Amino acid sequence: MKIFAIGMNYALHNKEMHGTLLKTEEPVIFLKADSSLLKDHKPFFIPDDMGRIEYETEVVVRICKLGKTVSERFAPRYYDAVTVGIDFTARDLQRKLIAHGHPWDVAKGFDGAACIGEWIPKEKFLDVQRLRFRLDINGRTVQEASTADMLYRIDEIIAYISRFYTLKTGDILFTGTPAGVGPVQIDDHLEGYLEDRKVLDFRCK
């Protein structure tokens, strides 16, 4: 199983983090280790030696068939379910690595850093490219957006990734986070929603 993730896919988040609204020339792709996966409402244990850990709420899709060099028009055939996930990021460590020109995989791919909620068949929604999603922490909404705001649509991302990687059943794709990222603390209660469906519910330890 591969866990793909997309960076800089919402303009306001790009401004929040990088001071620019510009769309990247191509999708920004990175991978997380399979041991990053956290599911079934299990708690997220905040690492005590990695500095500030931030949440990044994202719509996540599940790959359902084998594919290579997939055409964008056929991309919808390659995923069958969606959910909300958290791309946890060791922000202090990421900035340090970037400053030294080093890869920052470890800041994104540590154990538990790819949290996902319950899968919902995509047919349950009229249009996955017009999904409202949000994250509440301790009962307060901290991130809220629509997949309509993506700079690169899901089908575009799948077509692009499949140029370099063979898609396999069970692979997971995090599609990018909107503005509003921030730190998590011990005892925080995180709840993620797709439209009015709560699909993600866990605590930080």
PDB file of C-alpha atoms in Angstrom, residues 52-158:
ATOM      1  CA  ARG A  52       5.390  21.414  17.007  1.00  0.00           C
ATOM      2  CA  ILE A  53       2.961  18.935  15.395  1.00  0.00           C
ATOM      3  CA  GLU A  54       0.266  20.476  13.192  1.00  0.00           C
ATOM      4  CA  TYR A  55      -2.977  19.101  11.744  1.00  0.00           C
ATOM      5  CA  GLU A  56      -3.745  19.445   8.035  1.00  0.00           C
ATOM      6  CA  THR A  57      -7.298  18.364   7.217  1.00  0.00           C
ATOM      7  CA  GLU A  58      -7.779  16.778   3.803  1.00  0.00           C
ATOM      8  CA  VAL A  59     -10.223  14.856   1.665  1.00  0.00           C
ATOM      9  CA  VAL A  60      -8.770  11.387   1.082  1.00  0.00           C
ATOM     10  CA  VAL A  61      -9.671   8.987  -1.724  1.00  0.00           C
ATOM     11  CA  ARG A  62      -9.171   5.228  -1.969  1.00  0.00           C
ATOM     12  CA  ILE A  63      -7.711   3.658  -5.099  1.00  0.00           C
ATOM     13  CA  CYS A  64      -9.730   0.630  -6.206  1.00  0.00           C
ATOM     14  CA  LYS A  65      -7.938  -0.829  -9.236  1.00  0.00           C
ATOM     15  CA  LEU A  66      -4.567  -1.314 -10.865  1.00  0.00           C
ATOM     16  CA  GLY A  67      -3.547   1.507 -13.182  1.00  0.00           C
ATOM     17  CA  LYS A  68      -0.593   3.073 -14.961  1.00  0.00           C
ATOM     18  CA  THR A  69      -0.557   6.244 -17.118  1.00  0.00           C
ATOM     19  CA  VAL A  70      -4.263   6.704 -16.484  1.00  0.00           C
ATOM     20  CA  SER A  71      -6.048   9.214 -18.691  1.00  0.00           C
ATOM     21  CA  GLU A  72      -7.745  12.010 -16.762  1.00  0.00           C
ATOM     22  CA  ARG A  73     -11.125  11.187 -18.306  1.00  0.00           C
ATOM     23  CA  PHE A  74     -10.867   7.618 -16.995  1.00  0.00           C
ATOM     24  CA  ALA A  75      -9.509   8.577 -13.554  1.00  0.00           C
ATOM     25  CA  PRO A  76     -12.936   8.335 -11.815  1.00  0.00           C
ATOM     26  CA  ARG A  77     -12.842   4.590 -12.428  1.00  0.00           C
ATOM     27  CA  TYR A  78      -9.771   4.266 -10.224  1.00  0.00           C
ATOM     28  CA  TYR A  79     -11.177   5.394  -6.879  1.00  0.00           C
ATOM     29  CA  ASP A  80     -14.314   4.225  -5.132  1.00  0.00           C
ATOM     30  CA  ALA A  81     -14.519   5.914  -1.720  1.00  0.00           C
ATOM     31  CA  VAL A  82     -13.704   9.139   0.101  1.00  0.00           C
ATOM     32  CA  THR A  83     -13.153  10.205   3.685  1.00  0.00           C
ATOM     33  CA  VAL A  84     -11.533  12.951   5.754  1.00  0.00           C
ATOM     34  CA  GLY A  85      -7.960  12.522   6.922  1.00  0.00           C
ATOM     35  CA  ILE A  86      -5.304  14.409   8.858  1.00  0.00           C
ATOM     36  CA  ASP A  87      -1.863  14.876   7.348  1.00  0.00           C
ATOM     37  CA  PHE A  88       0.067  15.419  10.576  1.00  0.00           C
ATOM     38  CA  THR A  89       3.204  17.488  10.064  1.00  0.00           C
ATOM     39  CA  ALA A  90       6.202  18.029  12.322  1.00  0.00           C
ATOM     40  CA  ARG A  91       6.382  21.700  11.369  1.00  0.00           C
ATOM     41  CA  ASP A  92       9.549  22.722  13.219  1.00  0.00           C
ATOM     42  CA  LEU A  93      11.409  19.750  11.806  1.00  0.00           C
ATOM     43  CA  GLN A  94      10.046  20.345   8.303  1.00  0.00           C
ATOM     44  CA  ARG A  95      11.224  23.964   8.281  1.00  0.00           C
ATOM     45  CA  LYS A  96      14.664  22.956   9.572  1.00  0.00           C
ATOM     46  CA  LEU A  97      15.055  20.312   6.865  1.00  0.00           C
ATOM     47  CA  ILE A  98      13.889  22.684   4.108  1.00  0.00           C
ATOM     48  CA  ALA A  99      16.304  25.364   5.334  1.00  0.00           C
ATOM     49  CA  HIS A 100      19.179  22.905   4.932  1.00  0.00           C
ATOM     50  CA  GLY A 101      17.988  21.736   1.520  1.00  0.00           C
ATOM     51  CA  HIS A 102      17.219  18.259   2.833  1.00  0.00           C
ATOM     52  CA  PRO A 103      14.211  16.039   2.010  1.00  0.00           C
ATOM     53  CA  TRP A 104      11.440  16.493   4.554  1.00  0.00           C
ATOM     54  CA  ASP A 105       9.830  13.041   4.325  1.00  0.00           C
ATOM     55  CA  VAL A 106      10.426  12.310   8.009  1.00  0.00           C
ATOM     56  CA  ALA A 107       8.423  15.420   8.986  1.00  0.00           C
ATOM     57  CA  LYS A 108       5.393  14.023   7.132  1.00  0.00           C
ATOM     58  CA  GLY A 109       5.848  10.262   7.201  1.00  0.00           C
ATOM     59  CA  PHE A 110       6.383   9.384  10.856  1.00  0.00           C
ATOM     60  CA  ASP A 111       4.232   6.761  12.590  1.00  0.00           C
ATOM     61  CA  GLY A 112       0.589   7.822  12.873  1.00  0.00           C
ATOM     62  CA  ALA A 113       1.001  10.850  10.616  1.00  0.00           C
ATOM     63  CA  ALA A 114      -1.657   9.731   8.106  1.00  0.00           C
ATOM     64  CA  CYS A 115      -4.929   9.539   9.997  1.00  0.00           C
ATOM     65  CA  ILE A 116      -8.072   8.548   8.070  1.00  0.00           C
ATOM     66  CA  GLY A 117     -11.751   8.319   8.901  1.00  0.00           C
ATOM     67  CA  GLU A 118     -14.472   5.935   7.768  1.00  0.00           C
ATOM     68  CA  TRP A 119     -14.752   5.389   4.025  1.00  0.00           C
ATOM     69  CA  ILE A 120     -17.912   6.568   2.255  1.00  0.00           C
ATOM     70  CA  PRO A 121     -18.652   5.217  -1.255  1.00  0.00           C
ATOM     71  CA  LYS A 122     -18.205   8.101  -3.675  1.00  0.00           C
ATOM     72  CA  GLU A 123     -21.616   7.308  -5.206  1.00  0.00           C
ATOM     73  CA  LYS A 124     -23.177   8.659  -2.015  1.00  0.00           C
ATOM     74  CA  PHE A 125     -22.210  12.161  -3.147  1.00  0.00           C
ATOM     75  CA  LEU A 126     -23.430  14.027  -6.210  1.00  0.00           C
ATOM     76  CA  ASP A 127     -19.977  15.385  -7.035  1.00  0.00           C
ATOM     77  CA  VAL A 128     -16.755  14.612  -5.159  1.00  0.00           C
ATOM     78  CA  GLN A 129     -15.330  17.803  -6.630  1.00  0.00           C
ATOM     79  CA  ARG A 130     -17.905  19.863  -4.744  1.00  0.00           C
ATOM     80  CA  LEU A 131     -17.642  18.335  -1.284  1.00  0.00           C
ATOM     81  CA  ARG A 132     -17.725  20.490   1.822  1.00  0.00           C
ATOM     82  CA  PHE A 133     -15.445  19.235   4.572  1.00  0.00           C
ATOM     83  CA  ARG A 134     -14.307  20.484   7.941  1.00  0.00           C
ATOM     84  CA  LEU A 135     -12.374  19.717  11.107  1.00  0.00           C
ATOM     85  CA  ASP A 136     -13.587  20.479  14.615  1.00  0.00           C
ATOM     86  CA  ILE A 137     -11.198  20.423  17.570  1.00  0.00           C
ATOM     87  CA  ASN A 138     -12.794  20.325  21.013  1.00  0.00           C
ATOM     88  CA  GLY A 139     -16.099  21.352  19.439  1.00  0.00           C
ATOM     89  CA  ARG A 140     -14.733  24.361  17.522  1.00  0.00           C
ATOM     90  CA  THR A 141     -14.375  24.427  13.746  1.00  0.00           C
ATOM     91  CA  VAL A 142     -10.740  25.118  12.812  1.00  0.00           C
ATOM     92  CA  GLN A 143     -10.708  24.244   9.098  1.00  0.00           C
ATOM     93  CA  GLU A 144     -13.508  24.322   6.547  1.00  0.00           C
ATOM     94  CA  ALA A 145     -13.419  24.244   2.747  1.00  0.00           C
ATOM     95  CA  SER A 146     -14.769  22.667  -0.428  1.00  0.00           C
ATOM     96  CA  THR A 147     -13.019  20.373  -2.859  1.00  0.00           C
ATOM     97  CA  ALA A 148     -14.178  22.855  -5.499  1.00  0.00           C
ATOM     98  CA  ASP A 149     -11.358  25.094  -4.224  1.00  0.00           C
ATOM     99  CA  MET A 150      -8.606  22.646  -5.186  1.00  0.00           C
ATOM    100  CA  LEU A 151      -5.993  23.950  -7.614  1.00  0.00           C
ATOM    101  CA  TYR A 152      -5.577  20.445  -9.042  1.00  0.00           C
ATOM    102  CA  ARG A 153      -8.721  18.315  -9.176  1.00  0.00           C
ATOM    103  CA  ILE A 154      -8.756  14.721  -7.967  1.00  0.00           C
ATOM    104  CA  ASP A 155      -8.881  13.303 -11.501  1.00  0.00           C
ATOM    105  CA  GLU A 156      -5.942  15.468 -12.555  1.00  0.00           C
ATOM    106  CA  ILE A 157      -3.917  14.304  -9.562  1.00  0.00           C
ATOM    107  CA  ILE A 158      -4.589  10.625 -10.242  1.00  0.00           C
TER     108      ILE A 158
END
